[in-house]
mmCIF file of C-alpha atoms and ligand atoms in Angstrom:
data_model
loop_
_atom_site.group_PDB
_atom_site.id
_atom_site.type_symbol
_atom_site.label_atom_id
_atom_site.label_comp_id
_atom_site.label_asym_id
_atom_site.label_seq_id
_atom_site.Cartn_x
_atom_site.Cartn_y
_atom_site.Cartn_z
ATOM 1 C CA MET A 175 -75.729 96.567 161.939
ATOM 2 C CA PHE A 176 -74.781 96.898 158.256
ATOM 3 C CA ILE A 177 -73.871 100.491 157.306
ATOM 4 C CA PRO A 178 -74.226 101.119 153.560
ATOM 5 C CA MET A 179 -71.273 102.849 151.887
ATOM 6 C CA ILE A 180 -72.073 106.552 151.588
ATOM 7 C CA THR A 181 -70.095 108.324 148.871
ATOM 8 C CA GLY A 182 -70.334 111.560 146.911
ATOM 9 C CA THR A 183 -72.897 110.010 144.557
ATOM 10 C CA THR A 184 -75.252 108.657 147.238
ATOM 11 C CA GLN A 185 -78.853 109.861 146.793
ATOM 12 C CA LEU A 186 -80.829 111.086 149.800
ATOM 13 C CA LEU A 187 -84.175 109.852 151.108
ATOM 14 C CA GLY A 188 -85.664 110.400 154.562
ATOM 15 C CA VAL A 189 -88.598 110.887 156.877
ATOM 16 C CA ILE A 190 -89.803 114.196 158.344
ATOM 17 C CA GLY A 191 -91.621 114.456 161.640
ATOM 18 C CA HIS A 192 -91.511 116.044 165.080
ATOM 19 C CA PRO A 193 -90.352 114.220 167.076
ATOM 20 C CA ILE A 194 -88.662 111.736 164.746
ATOM 21 C CA HIS A 195 -86.270 109.816 167.010
ATOM 22 C CA HIS A 196 -88.836 107.005 167.547
ATOM 23 C CA SER A 197 -89.275 106.348 163.795
ATOM 24 C CA LEU A 198 -88.646 102.759 162.673
ATOM 25 C CA SER A 199 -88.556 103.733 158.989
ATOM 26 C CA PRO A 200 -84.758 104.273 158.747
ATOM 27 C CA VAL A 201 -84.219 100.692 159.999
ATOM 28 C CA MET A 202 -86.331 99.002 157.335
ATOM 29 C CA HIS A 203 -85.466 101.325 154.440
ATOM 30 C CA ASN A 204 -81.703 101.169 154.959
ATOM 31 C CA ALA A 205 -81.900 97.360 155.275
ATOM 32 C CA ALA A 206 -83.650 97.186 151.885
ATOM 33 C CA ILE A 207 -81.231 99.703 150.332
ATOM 34 C CA ALA A 208 -78.262 97.647 151.549
ATOM 35 C CA HIS A 209 -79.824 94.420 150.254
ATOM 36 C CA LEU A 210 -80.379 95.972 146.815
ATOM 37 C CA GLN A 211 -76.917 97.598 146.887
ATOM 38 C CA ALA A 212 -78.680 100.785 145.786
ATOM 39 C CA ASP A 213 -76.722 104.045 146.063
ATOM 40 C CA TYR A 214 -79.166 105.649 148.506
ATOM 41 C CA VAL A 215 -79.382 106.432 152.200
ATOM 42 C CA TYR A 216 -82.559 107.058 154.240
ATOM 43 C CA LEU A 217 -82.287 109.557 157.102
ATOM 44 C CA PRO A 218 -84.439 110.732 160.025
ATOM 45 C CA LEU A 219 -85.079 114.450 159.381
ATOM 46 C CA PRO A 220 -86.409 116.310 162.442
ATOM 47 C CA VAL A 221 -88.580 119.217 161.248
ATOM 48 C CA LYS A 222 -90.523 121.420 163.682
ATOM 49 C CA PRO A 223 -93.982 122.602 162.523
ATOM 50 C CA ASP A 224 -92.798 126.226 162.045
ATOM 51 C CA ASP A 225 -89.871 125.036 159.907
ATOM 52 C CA LEU A 226 -91.872 122.907 157.474
ATOM 53 C CA GLU A 227 -91.956 125.312 154.519
ATOM 54 C CA PRO A 228 -88.221 126.225 154.574
ATOM 55 C CA ALA A 229 -87.361 122.551 155.128
ATOM 56 C CA ILE A 230 -89.263 121.481 151.985
ATOM 57 C CA ALA A 231 -87.574 124.249 149.973
ATOM 58 C CA GLY A 232 -84.228 123.130 151.378
ATOM 59 C CA PHE A 233 -84.874 119.495 150.391
ATOM 60 C CA ALA A 234 -85.400 120.671 146.782
ATOM 61 C CA ALA A 235 -82.206 122.745 146.965
ATOM 62 C CA ILE A 236 -80.090 119.772 148.074
ATOM 63 C CA GLY A 237 -81.718 117.325 145.651
ATOM 64 C CA LEU A 238 -83.469 114.969 148.076
ATOM 65 C CA GLN A 239 -85.115 112.249 145.960
ATOM 66 C CA GLY A 240 -88.120 111.725 148.194
ATOM 67 C CA PHE A 241 -89.292 111.530 151.777
ATOM 68 C CA ASN A 242 -91.885 110.077 154.100
ATOM 69 C CA VAL A 243 -94.052 112.334 156.209
ATOM 70 C CA THR A 244 -95.202 111.548 159.722
ATOM 71 C CA ILE A 245 -96.903 113.308 162.632
ATOM 72 C CA PRO A 246 -97.508 116.298 162.727
ATOM 73 C CA HIS A 247 -96.940 117.124 159.031
ATOM 74 C CA LYS A 248 -99.201 114.729 157.110
ATOM 75 C CA GLN A 249 -101.844 117.390 156.364
ATOM 76 C CA ALA A 250 -99.688 120.530 156.634
ATOM 77 C CA VAL A 251 -97.324 119.376 153.874
ATOM 78 C CA MET A 252 -100.110 119.137 151.256
ATOM 79 C CA PRO A 253 -100.262 122.816 150.161
ATOM 80 C CA LEU A 254 -96.446 122.885 149.841
ATOM 81 C CA LEU A 255 -96.415 120.211 147.099
ATOM 82 C CA SER A 256 -96.808 120.663 143.307
ATOM 83 C CA ASP A 257 -99.191 117.740 143.040
ATOM 84 C CA VAL A 258 -101.157 115.484 145.426
ATOM 85 C CA SER A 259 -102.594 112.144 144.243
ATOM 86 C CA GLU A 260 -106.362 111.667 144.210
ATOM 87 C CA LEU A 261 -105.993 108.964 146.878
ATOM 88 C CA ALA A 262 -104.031 111.249 149.235
ATOM 89 C CA GLN A 263 -106.623 113.982 148.672
ATOM 90 C CA ALA A 264 -109.404 111.528 149.535
ATOM 91 C CA VAL A 265 -107.569 110.427 152.682
ATOM 92 C CA GLY A 266 -106.671 114.037 153.497
ATOM 93 C CA ALA A 267 -103.052 113.144 154.281
ATOM 94 C CA VAL A 268 -99.733 112.610 152.511
ATOM 95 C CA ASN A 269 -97.194 110.128 153.894
ATOM 96 C CA THR A 270 -94.902 109.812 150.857
ATOM 97 C CA VAL A 271 -93.387 112.539 148.650
ATOM 98 C CA ILE A 272 -91.574 111.871 145.382
ATOM 99 C CA LYS A 273 -89.313 114.232 143.456
ATOM 100 C CA THR A 274 -90.601 114.686 139.886
ATOM 101 C CA GLU A 275 -89.637 117.010 137.023
ATOM 102 C CA GLN A 276 -92.674 119.145 137.928
ATOM 103 C CA GLY A 277 -91.745 119.354 141.631
ATOM 104 C CA TRP A 278 -92.837 117.411 144.716
ATOM 105 C CA MET A 279 -95.629 114.866 144.234
ATOM 106 C CA GLY A 280 -97.405 113.634 147.384
ATOM 107 C CA THR A 281 -99.277 110.396 147.791
ATOM 108 C CA ASN A 282 -100.470 108.063 150.547
ATOM 109 C CA THR A 283 -99.050 104.545 150.869
ATOM 110 C CA ASP A 284 -100.709 103.922 154.274
ATOM 111 C CA VAL A 285 -103.778 102.743 152.339
ATOM 112 C CA GLU A 286 -101.763 100.159 150.396
ATOM 113 C CA GLY A 287 -100.000 99.213 153.636
ATOM 114 C CA PHE A 288 -103.309 98.606 155.384
ATOM 115 C CA VAL A 289 -104.836 96.662 152.498
ATOM 116 C CA ALA A 290 -101.854 94.421 151.630
ATOM 117 C CA PRO A 291 -102.135 91.893 154.521
ATOM 118 C CA LEU A 292 -105.916 91.660 154.035
ATOM 119 C CA ARG A 293 -105.881 90.677 150.372
ATOM 120 C CA SER A 294 -105.098 86.991 150.939
ATOM 121 C CA HIS A 295 -107.858 86.662 153.582
ATOM 122 C CA LEU A 296 -110.571 88.543 151.719
ATOM 123 C CA ALA A 297 -109.925 87.360 148.169
ATOM 124 C CA THR A 298 -112.922 85.081 147.823
ATOM 125 C CA SER A 299 -116.270 86.786 148.503
ATOM 126 C CA PRO A 300 -117.753 90.311 148.443
ATOM 127 C CA GLN A 301 -117.382 91.878 151.877
ATOM 128 C CA GLN A 302 -120.314 93.151 153.922
ATOM 129 C CA SER A 303 -119.390 95.170 156.970
ATOM 130 C CA ALA A 304 -116.166 96.629 158.366
ATOM 131 C CA VAL A 305 -116.190 98.171 161.845
ATOM 132 C CA ILE A 306 -113.460 100.700 162.620
ATOM 133 C CA LEU A 307 -112.693 101.778 166.199
ATOM 134 C CA GLY A 308 -111.537 105.416 166.289
ATOM 135 C CA ASN A 309 -111.864 108.357 163.921
ATOM 136 C CA GLY A 310 -108.385 109.913 163.920
ATOM 137 C CA GLY A 311 -105.691 110.187 161.252
ATOM 138 C CA SER A 312 -105.062 106.492 160.593
ATOM 139 C CA ALA A 313 -108.811 105.722 160.486
ATOM 140 C CA ARG A 314 -108.904 107.800 157.262
ATOM 141 C CA ALA A 315 -106.443 105.466 155.507
ATOM 142 C CA VAL A 316 -108.411 102.484 156.846
ATOM 143 C CA VAL A 317 -111.695 103.844 155.429
ATOM 144 C CA ALA A 318 -110.022 104.377 152.040
ATOM 145 C CA GLY A 319 -108.616 100.830 152.206
ATOM 146 C CA CYS A 320 -112.050 99.379 153.024
ATOM 147 C CA ALA A 321 -113.484 101.309 150.049
ATOM 148 C CA GLN A 322 -110.786 99.781 147.799
ATOM 149 C CA LEU A 323 -111.620 96.319 149.143
ATOM 150 C CA GLY A 324 -115.291 96.828 148.243
ATOM 151 C CA PHE A 325 -116.905 96.659 151.687
ATOM 152 C CA ALA A 326 -120.657 97.250 151.375
ATOM 153 C CA GLN A 327 -120.701 99.129 154.686
ATOM 154 C CA VAL A 328 -117.951 100.879 156.645
ATOM 155 C CA GLN A 329 -119.003 101.692 160.221
ATOM 156 C CA VAL A 330 -116.782 104.044 162.195
ATOM 157 C CA VAL A 331 -117.123 104.047 165.973
ATOM 158 C CA GLY A 332 -115.904 106.966 168.102
ATOM 159 C CA ARG A 333 -116.280 108.629 171.473
ATOM 160 C CA ASN A 334 -116.715 112.258 170.414
ATOM 161 C CA PRO A 335 -120.001 113.038 168.539
ATOM 162 C CA GLU A 336 -118.720 116.302 166.970
ATOM 163 C CA LYS A 337 -115.541 114.671 165.667
ATOM 164 C CA LEU A 338 -117.594 111.744 164.337
ATOM 165 C CA GLN A 339 -119.921 114.071 162.404
ATOM 166 C CA ALA A 340 -116.940 116.039 161.013
ATOM 167 C CA PHE A 341 -115.336 112.733 159.970
ATOM 168 C CA LEU A 342 -118.546 111.678 158.172
ATOM 169 C CA ALA A 343 -118.920 115.068 156.461
ATOM 170 C CA SER A 344 -115.328 114.953 155.198
ATOM 171 C CA TRP A 345 -116.146 111.858 153.093
ATOM 172 C CA GLN A 346 -119.314 113.228 151.527
ATOM 173 C CA HIS A 347 -117.678 114.489 148.309
ATOM 174 C CA SER A 348 -114.976 111.842 148.232
ATOM 175 C CA PRO A 349 -113.943 110.393 144.846
ATOM 176 C CA LEU A 350 -113.879 107.003 146.616
ATOM 177 C CA SER A 351 -117.151 105.137 146.631
ATOM 178 C CA VAL A 352 -117.783 104.332 150.288
ATOM 179 C CA ASN A 353 -120.984 103.700 152.238
ATOM 180 C CA LEU A 354 -119.829 105.195 155.538
ATOM 181 C CA SER A 355 -121.757 105.605 158.780
ATOM 182 C CA VAL A 356 -120.619 106.783 162.210
ATOM 183 C CA HIS A 357 -121.715 105.468 165.605
ATOM 184 C CA PRO A 358 -121.142 106.020 169.294
ATOM 185 C CA TRP A 359 -119.202 103.324 171.138
ATOM 186 C CA GLU A 360 -122.445 102.025 172.767
ATOM 187 C CA GLN A 361 -123.676 100.780 169.352
ATOM 188 C CA LEU A 362 -120.943 98.125 169.106
ATOM 189 C CA PRO A 363 -123.072 95.193 170.365
ATOM 190 C CA ARG A 364 -125.400 95.850 167.383
ATOM 191 C CA LEU A 365 -122.590 96.364 164.838
ATOM 192 C CA LEU A 366 -120.183 93.528 165.698
ATOM 193 C CA PRO A 367 -122.353 90.505 164.737
ATOM 194 C CA GLN A 368 -122.351 91.683 161.066
ATOM 195 C CA ALA A 369 -118.635 92.556 160.931
ATOM 196 C CA SER A 370 -116.245 90.517 158.809
ATOM 197 C CA LEU A 371 -113.460 93.000 159.672
ATOM 198 C CA LEU A 372 -112.878 94.828 162.970
ATOM 199 C CA VAL A 373 -110.026 97.366 163.033
ATOM 200 C CA ASN A 374 -108.564 99.104 166.069
ATOM 201 C CA THR A 375 -107.196 102.521 165.075
ATOM 202 C CA THR A 376 -107.172 103.873 168.644
ATOM 203 C CA PRO A 377 -103.949 103.835 170.679
ATOM 204 C CA ILE A 378 -105.642 101.716 173.402
ATOM 205 C CA GLY A 379 -103.305 98.792 174.193
ATOM 206 C CA MET A 380 -100.154 100.436 172.845
ATOM 207 C CA HIS A 381 -96.888 100.047 174.779
ATOM 208 C CA PRO A 382 -96.500 100.823 177.723
ATOM 209 C CA HIS A 383 -100.236 100.106 178.263
ATOM 210 C CA GLY A 384 -100.115 96.616 176.796
ATOM 211 C CA GLU A 385 -102.662 95.231 179.272
ATOM 212 C CA ASP A 386 -105.412 97.494 177.885
ATOM 213 C CA SER A 387 -107.808 96.547 175.112
ATOM 214 C CA PRO A 388 -110.434 98.712 173.363
ATOM 215 C CA LEU A 389 -112.913 95.824 173.751
ATOM 216 C CA SER A 390 -113.305 93.225 176.486
ATOM 217 C CA GLU A 391 -113.456 89.465 175.939
ATOM 218 C CA THR A 392 -117.211 89.678 176.570
ATOM 219 C CA ASP A 393 -117.636 92.448 173.947
ATOM 220 C CA LEU A 394 -115.735 90.315 171.440
ATOM 221 C CA THR A 395 -118.060 87.326 171.804
ATOM 222 C CA ALA A 396 -120.381 89.254 169.427
ATOM 223 C CA LEU A 397 -117.786 89.024 166.630
ATOM 224 C CA PRO A 398 -118.596 86.212 164.148
ATOM 225 C CA PRO A 399 -116.051 83.344 164.124
ATOM 226 C CA GLY A 400 -113.636 83.723 161.206
ATOM 227 C CA ALA A 401 -113.901 87.521 161.203
ATOM 228 C CA ILE A 402 -110.619 89.432 160.928
ATOM 229 C CA ALA A 403 -109.394 91.480 163.899
ATOM 230 C CA TYR A 404 -106.774 94.005 162.772
ATOM 231 C CA ASP A 405 -104.849 96.182 165.212
ATOM 232 C CA LEU A 406 -102.823 99.093 163.809
ATOM 233 C CA ILE A 407 -100.640 98.969 166.923
ATOM 234 C CA TYR A 408 -97.351 97.079 166.433
ATOM 235 C CA ILE A 409 -95.871 97.228 169.937
ATOM 236 C CA PRO A 410 -96.711 94.978 171.733
ATOM 237 C CA SER A 411 -97.261 92.265 169.166
ATOM 238 C CA PRO A 412 -99.778 90.742 169.526
ATOM 239 C CA THR A 413 -101.821 93.280 171.453
ATOM 240 C CA ARG A 414 -104.288 92.225 174.126
ATOM 241 C CA PHE A 415 -107.121 93.095 171.706
ATOM 242 C CA LEU A 416 -105.760 90.604 169.151
ATOM 243 C CA GLN A 417 -105.229 87.914 171.787
ATOM 244 C CA LEU A 418 -108.832 88.262 172.995
ATOM 245 C CA ALA A 419 -110.207 88.315 169.443
ATOM 246 C CA GLU A 420 -108.230 85.184 168.521
ATOM 247 C CA ARG A 421 -109.741 83.405 171.522
ATOM 248 C CA GLN A 422 -113.146 84.093 169.918
ATOM 249 C CA GLY A 423 -112.027 82.472 166.662
ATOM 250 C CA ALA A 424 -110.973 85.627 164.822
ATOM 251 C CA ILE A 425 -108.022 85.859 162.400
ATOM 252 C CA ALA A 426 -105.511 88.346 163.866
ATOM 253 C CA ILE A 427 -103.425 90.865 161.913
ATOM 254 C CA ASN A 428 -101.051 93.198 163.743
ATOM 255 C CA GLY A 429 -99.860 96.656 162.700
ATOM 256 C CA LEU A 430 -96.296 95.635 161.856
ATOM 257 C CA GLU A 431 -97.357 94.378 158.444
ATOM 258 C CA MET A 432 -99.041 97.704 157.613
ATOM 259 C CA LEU A 433 -95.873 99.524 158.648
ATOM 260 C CA VAL A 434 -93.723 97.265 156.464
ATOM 261 C CA GLN A 435 -96.045 97.384 153.462
ATOM 262 C CA GLN A 436 -96.511 101.177 153.470
ATOM 263 C CA GLY A 437 -92.711 101.488 153.582
ATOM 264 C CA ALA A 438 -92.240 98.977 150.768
ATOM 265 C CA ALA A 439 -94.805 100.839 148.633
ATOM 266 C CA ALA A 440 -92.936 104.130 149.193
ATOM 267 C CA LEU A 441 -89.524 102.622 148.406
ATOM 268 C CA ARG A 442 -90.928 101.112 145.171
ATOM 269 C CA LEU A 443 -92.040 104.599 144.100
ATOM 270 C CA TRP A 444 -88.645 106.169 144.827
ATOM 271 C CA LEU A 445 -86.425 103.423 143.374
ATOM 272 C CA ARG A 446 -88.854 102.428 140.565
ATOM 273 C CA GLN A 447 -88.110 98.753 141.147
ATOM 274 C CA GLU A 448 -89.366 95.807 143.225
ATOM 275 C CA VAL A 449 -88.132 95.930 146.815
ATOM 276 C CA PRO A 450 -87.261 93.136 149.299
ATOM 277 C CA VAL A 451 -90.301 93.209 151.612
ATOM 278 C CA GLU A 452 -89.014 90.206 153.591
ATOM 279 C CA VAL A 453 -85.731 92.024 154.329
ATOM 280 C CA MET A 454 -87.649 95.084 155.534
ATOM 281 C CA ARG A 455 -89.886 92.961 157.781
ATOM 282 C CA SER A 456 -86.967 91.003 159.283
ATOM 283 C CA ALA A 457 -84.985 94.197 159.920
ATOM 284 C CA LEU A 458 -87.900 95.592 161.938
ATOM 285 C CA VAL A 459 -88.569 92.357 163.830
ATOM 286 C CA ASP A 460 -84.853 92.022 164.715
ATOM 287 C CA TYR A 461 -84.592 95.649 165.757
ATOM 288 C CA LEU A 462 -87.711 95.483 167.937
ATOM 289 C CA SER A 463 -86.654 92.205 169.569
ATOM 290 C CA GLN A 464 -83.247 93.703 170.482
ATOM 291 C CA ARG A 465 -84.841 96.885 171.805
ATOM 292 C CA ASN A 466 -87.523 95.278 173.994
HETATM 293 P P1 NAP X 281 -105.035 109.830 166.227
HETATM 294 O O1 NAP X 281 -105.154 110.640 164.983
HETATM 295 O O2 NAP X 281 -104.696 110.505 167.500
HETATM 296 O O3 NAP X 281 -106.444 109.037 166.408
HETATM 297 C C1 NAP X 281 -106.683 108.219 167.512
HETATM 298 C C2 NAP X 281 -108.189 107.902 167.603
HETATM 299 O O4 NAP X 281 -108.366 107.062 168.748
HETATM 300 C C3 NAP X 281 -109.076 109.128 167.816
HETATM 301 O O5 NAP X 281 -110.298 108.984 167.135
HETATM 302 C C4 NAP X 281 -109.305 109.115 169.329
HETATM 303 O O6 NAP X 281 -110.536 109.671 169.723
HETATM 304 C C5 NAP X 281 -109.346 107.638 169.606
HETATM 305 N N1 NAP X 281 -109.019 107.350 170.985
HETATM 306 C C6 NAP X 281 -107.861 107.625 171.640
HETATM 307 N N2 NAP X 281 -107.924 107.201 172.915
HETATM 308 C C7 NAP X 281 -109.156 106.669 173.069
HETATM 309 C C8 NAP X 281 -109.834 106.071 174.177
HETATM 310 N N3 NAP X 281 -109.247 105.936 175.376
HETATM 311 N N4 NAP X 281 -111.110 105.636 173.986
HETATM 312 C C9 NAP X 281 -111.712 105.761 172.785
HETATM 313 N N5 NAP X 281 -111.123 106.319 171.701
HETATM 314 C C10 NAP X 281 -109.865 106.764 171.849
HETATM 315 O O7 NAP X 281 -103.944 108.671 166.064
HETATM 316 P P2 NAP X 281 -103.541 107.876 164.729
HETATM 317 O O8 NAP X 281 -102.459 108.599 164.030
HETATM 318 O O9 NAP X 281 -104.788 107.556 163.989
HETATM 319 O O10 NAP X 281 -102.877 106.557 165.347
HETATM 320 C C11 NAP X 281 -103.664 105.638 166.067
HETATM 321 C C12 NAP X 281 -102.899 104.346 166.331
HETATM 322 O O11 NAP X 281 -102.558 103.719 165.094
HETATM 323 C C13 NAP X 281 -101.575 104.534 167.084
HETATM 324 O O12 NAP X 281 -101.443 103.465 167.978
HETATM 325 C C14 NAP X 281 -100.532 104.444 165.988
HETATM 326 O O13 NAP X 281 -99.297 103.964 166.465
HETATM 327 C C15 NAP X 281 -101.172 103.420 165.065
HETATM 328 N N6 NAP X 281 -100.718 103.542 163.673
HETATM 329 C C16 NAP X 281 -100.107 102.465 163.105
HETATM 330 C C17 NAP X 281 -99.708 102.527 161.788
HETATM 331 C C18 NAP X 281 -99.041 101.328 161.159
HETATM 332 O O14 NAP X 281 -98.407 101.465 160.112
HETATM 333 N N7 NAP X 281 -99.202 100.166 161.722
HETATM 334 C C19 NAP X 281 -99.914 103.698 161.027
HETATM 335 C C20 NAP X 281 -100.549 104.787 161.651
HETATM 336 C C21 NAP X 281 -100.952 104.689 162.981
HETATM 337 P P3 NAP X 281 -110.811 111.267 169.779
HETATM 338 O O15 NAP X 281 -110.779 111.725 168.349
HETATM 339 O O16 NAP X 281 -112.140 111.365 170.403
HETATM 340 O O17 NAP X 281 -109.682 111.834 170.597
#
């Protein structure tokens, strides 16, 4: 592993979360920093929920240049920032914070991360229907991404009626133009035949439960050939869901690309320059192949 030279002038970046030891972000960010020979280092910063406010004040005191935010702080950090972008407000979560002259500015690069691998597949025609499995935190970035991509309908499928209604209500005054509807899981046979994009935002199929899939092979026969199946999970890669969808003629996209692209978007904001996405992707692939 290449260790960048840390000196007295090295600027600090990092990621806050609790726990944080599982984060892959230091691997890809430090690989890009080393490639660019930038005088930065990116650190895992464990912050317990009760310590969030003093931690943010401390980051300002020591001159941190910016940080990523992961579970459980993506919502809780918002009132502690001087400014939150319209996109992050619409999503209801901040994953990237930038130091500005006015103070901390929060934004959300998960949306850009989600959208980036879809652009080449969806470039040609207006999109009709996206079906999203799950209504948790990452589903919010996916809805915002589908709105950016111009889907005529975004259909969110969940297992808990109260959470589904709360999810729907939270988008009613959104600055993003999105035609959103929510549905119980049983409605999928009716929804899938119209879907050009099917996204799994549930953890079903995530390591160590790699044999699981949110939908069976039979369920997936309803998906039109050529539709895109997108799984936010990146371990295992591909997931069982993607394997089954591919067997039905779907184009498969796994969650690693979203992870890479949201990180690249954040690093661009901090360094104010283009970043080596390929280096970030390879660093993650190499790291994961050594670890598994
Ligand atoms: P979350 O906020 O906990 O949401 C998970 C959603 O899945 C909830 O709506 C939950 O339903 C639903 N769900 C969980 N188990 C289910 C089951 N057995 N049957 C039906 N629905 C189920 O989690 P998240 O932060 O959105 O993360 C979800 C997944 O996305 C994780 O695997 C995470 O690793 C991945 N992710 C990847 C990226 C990336 O960059 N690739 C980024 C973010 C997240 P209830 O609300 O009813 O509990």
